Amino acid sequence: MNFKPSQIPDVLIIQPKVFEDERGFFFESYQQERFAAAGLPFDFVQDNHSRSKQGVLRGLHYQIRQSQGKLVRVVAGEIFDVAVDLRRSSPTFGQWMGINLSAQNKTMLWIPPGFAHGFYVLSEWAELLYKATDYYAPQWERTVLWNDPVLNIQWPIESGPVVSQKDATGVQFSQAELFD
């Protein structure tokens, strides 16, 4: 596995070593010793599977307590995946990074605790699998508006995205509960 820092160094782009031939392919999507050696000695406690149609935008979600680190990968289709640093003490506080993740490129993204996460579906359908370092706790879940003018995320959207009521009524970044 190749672990490469993104423009926000704590968010890692992970490229697995893929063994491919005429029969198909194989790769390790997670290997505890390799992750620990890369500085990610986290235990994962929950696996999530999400399926969304083209034009759906989910996020920007985080948990203010029981903050979750997430290891995200796409197993069908393609998305534009975004992480936003919500840690006030971080030199990259308030910055975002985005990357295309797809079943074809097999790239994974490590989003540490203290970040908001969201994605936009580029293909007809997309399915994501992601591991989380803490349990889902709806009482601590928060949502920052996906189109917050301060964050100014450059989503690759051609027309209005499909968003849930929760995502449409998220708070502006300036009003969000943040991490120290």
Tab-separated table of N, CA and C in Angstrom, residues 57 59-62 82 84-86 93-96 116 143-155 157 161 163 167-178:
chain	number	residue	atom	x	y	z
A	57	LEU	N	-25.828	14.430	-3.283
A	57	LEU	CA	-24.746	14.975	-2.466
A	57	LEU	C	-25.093	14.679	-1.015
A	59	GLY	N	-23.710	15.151	2.944
A	59	GLY	CA	-22.739	15.824	3.796
A	59	GLY	C	-23.019	17.306	3.869
A	60	LEU	N	-22.221	17.910	4.603
A	60	LEU	CA	-20.958	17.576	5.242
A	60	LEU	C	-21.234	17.120	6.676
A	61	HIS	N	-20.974	15.866	7.001
A	61	HIS	CA	-21.334	15.276	8.283
A	61	HIS	C	-20.120	15.064	9.185
A	62	TYR	N	-20.381	15.153	10.475
A	62	TYR	CA	-19.384	14.809	11.495
A	62	TYR	C	-20.095	14.591	12.813
A	82	VAL	N	-15.043	14.646	-0.237
A	82	VAL	CA	-14.537	15.869	0.384
A	82	VAL	C	-14.347	15.682	1.881
A	84	VAL	N	-13.263	18.204	5.300
A	84	VAL	CA	-13.078	19.581	5.773
A	84	VAL	C	-12.520	19.533	7.187
A	85	ASP	N	-11.407	20.218	7.412
A	85	ASP	CA	-10.760	20.250	8.722
A	85	ASP	C	-11.529	21.170	9.668
A	86	LEU	N	-12.084	20.601	10.733
A	86	LEU	CA	-12.845	21.357	11.730
A	86	LEU	C	-12.099	21.495	13.047
A	93	PHE	N	-6.998	24.315	9.571
A	93	PHE	CA	-8.371	24.560	10.013
A	93	PHE	C	-9.160	25.314	8.943
A	94	GLY	N	-10.364	24.808	8.651
A	94	GLY	CA	-11.237	25.468	7.689
A	94	GLY	C	-10.916	25.168	6.239
A	95	GLN	N	-9.879	24.377	5.994
A	95	GLN	CA	-9.537	24.021	4.622
A	95	GLN	C	-10.223	22.714	4.241
A	96	TRP	N	-10.416	22.534	2.950
A	96	TRP	CA	-11.020	21.310	2.448
A	96	TRP	C	-10.138	20.708	1.367
A	116	ALA	N	-15.171	17.045	8.836
A	116	ALA	CA	-16.486	16.804	8.242
A	116	ALA	C	-16.248	16.078	6.921
A	143	THR	N	-24.137	18.752	10.911
A	143	THR	CA	-24.036	18.929	9.464
A	143	THR	C	-23.698	20.378	9.152
A	144	VAL	N	-22.638	20.561	8.375
A	144	VAL	CA	-22.281	21.877	7.841
A	144	VAL	C	-22.839	21.936	6.425
A	145	LEU	N	-23.385	23.088	6.047
A	145	LEU	CA	-23.939	23.241	4.701
A	145	LEU	C	-22.906	22.887	3.634
A	146	TRP	N	-23.322	22.090	2.696
A	146	TRP	CA	-22.436	21.637	1.623
A	146	TRP	C	-21.958	22.793	0.752
A	147	ASN	N	-22.764	23.865	0.677
A	147	ASN	CA	-22.428	25.002	-0.187
A	147	ASN	C	-22.079	26.252	0.618
A	148	ASP	N	-21.496	26.046	1.795
A	148	ASP	CA	-21.120	27.175	2.645
A	148	ASP	C	-20.186	28.121	1.885
A	149	PRO	N	-20.498	29.427	1.878
A	149	PRO	CA	-19.682	30.372	1.102
A	149	PRO	C	-18.267	30.577	1.648
A	150	VAL	N	-18.077	30.388	2.955
A	150	VAL	CA	-16.733	30.538	3.522
A	150	VAL	C	-15.841	29.376	3.090
A	151	LEU	N	-16.371	28.159	3.148
A	151	LEU	CA	-15.583	26.994	2.720
A	151	LEU	C	-15.355	27.017	1.216
A	152	ASN	N	-16.360	27.417	0.453
A	152	ASN	CA	-16.251	27.543	-1.002
A	152	ASN	C	-15.723	26.261	-1.664
A	153	ILE	N	-16.322	25.148	-1.316
A	153	ILE	CA	-15.927	23.864	-1.904
A	153	ILE	C	-16.292	23.863	-3.384
A	154	GLN	N	-15.365	23.463	-4.196
A	154	GLN	CA	-15.559	23.439	-5.652
A	154	GLN	C	-16.106	22.075	-6.086
A	155	TRP	N	-17.387	21.844	-5.760
A	155	TRP	CA	-18.045	20.602	-6.153
A	155	TRP	C	-18.175	20.556	-7.677
A	157	ILE	N	-20.449	20.055	-9.797
A	157	ILE	CA	-21.897	19.959	-9.981
A	157	ILE	C	-22.310	20.790	-11.188
A	161	PRO	N	-27.767	19.752	-6.807
A	161	PRO	CA	-27.656	18.371	-6.338
A	161	PRO	C	-28.929	17.923	-5.620
A	163	VAL	N	-30.240	16.581	-2.314
A	163	VAL	CA	-29.791	16.535	-0.923
A	163	VAL	C	-30.957	16.189	-0.004
A	167	ASP	N	-29.341	17.675	5.171
A	167	ASP	CA	-28.206	18.331	4.522
A	167	ASP	C	-28.573	19.719	3.999
A	168	ALA	N	-29.815	19.900	3.593
A	168	ALA	CA	-30.264	21.201	3.099
A	168	ALA	C	-30.367	22.234	4.211
A	169	THR	N	-30.509	21.763	5.453
A	169	THR	CA	-30.679	22.683	6.579
A	169	THR	C	-29.488	22.654	7.539
A	170	GLY	N	-28.341	22.208	7.051
A	170	GLY	CA	-27.130	22.239	7.871
A	170	GLY	C	-26.774	23.666	8.253
A	171	VAL	N	-25.837	23.797	9.170
A	171	VAL	CA	-25.433	25.129	9.625
A	171	VAL	C	-24.274	25.652	8.785
A	172	GLN	N	-24.133	26.957	8.774
A	172	GLN	CA	-22.993	27.554	8.108
A	172	GLN	C	-21.733	27.252	8.923
A	173	PHE	N	-20.608	27.215	8.235
A	173	PHE	CA	-19.329	26.926	8.882
A	173	PHE	C	-19.085	27.868	10.062
A	174	SER	N	-19.427	29.121	9.922
A	174	SER	CA	-19.187	30.114	10.984
A	174	SER	C	-20.016	29.839	12.230
A	175	GLN	N	-21.084	29.050	12.114
A	175	GLN	CA	-21.948	28.716	13.239
A	175	GLN	C	-21.746	27.275	13.742
A	176	ALA	N	-20.881	26.535	13.111
A	176	ALA	CA	-20.717	25.109	13.425
A	176	ALA	C	-19.994	24.895	14.755
A	177	GLU	N	-20.383	23.816	15.436
A	177	GLU	CA	-19.629	23.362	16.593
A	177	GLU	C	-18.328	22.771	16.054
A	178	LEU	N	-17.220	23.131	16.692
A	178	LEU	CA	-15.906	22.738	16.167
A	178	LEU	C	-15.123	21.955	17.204
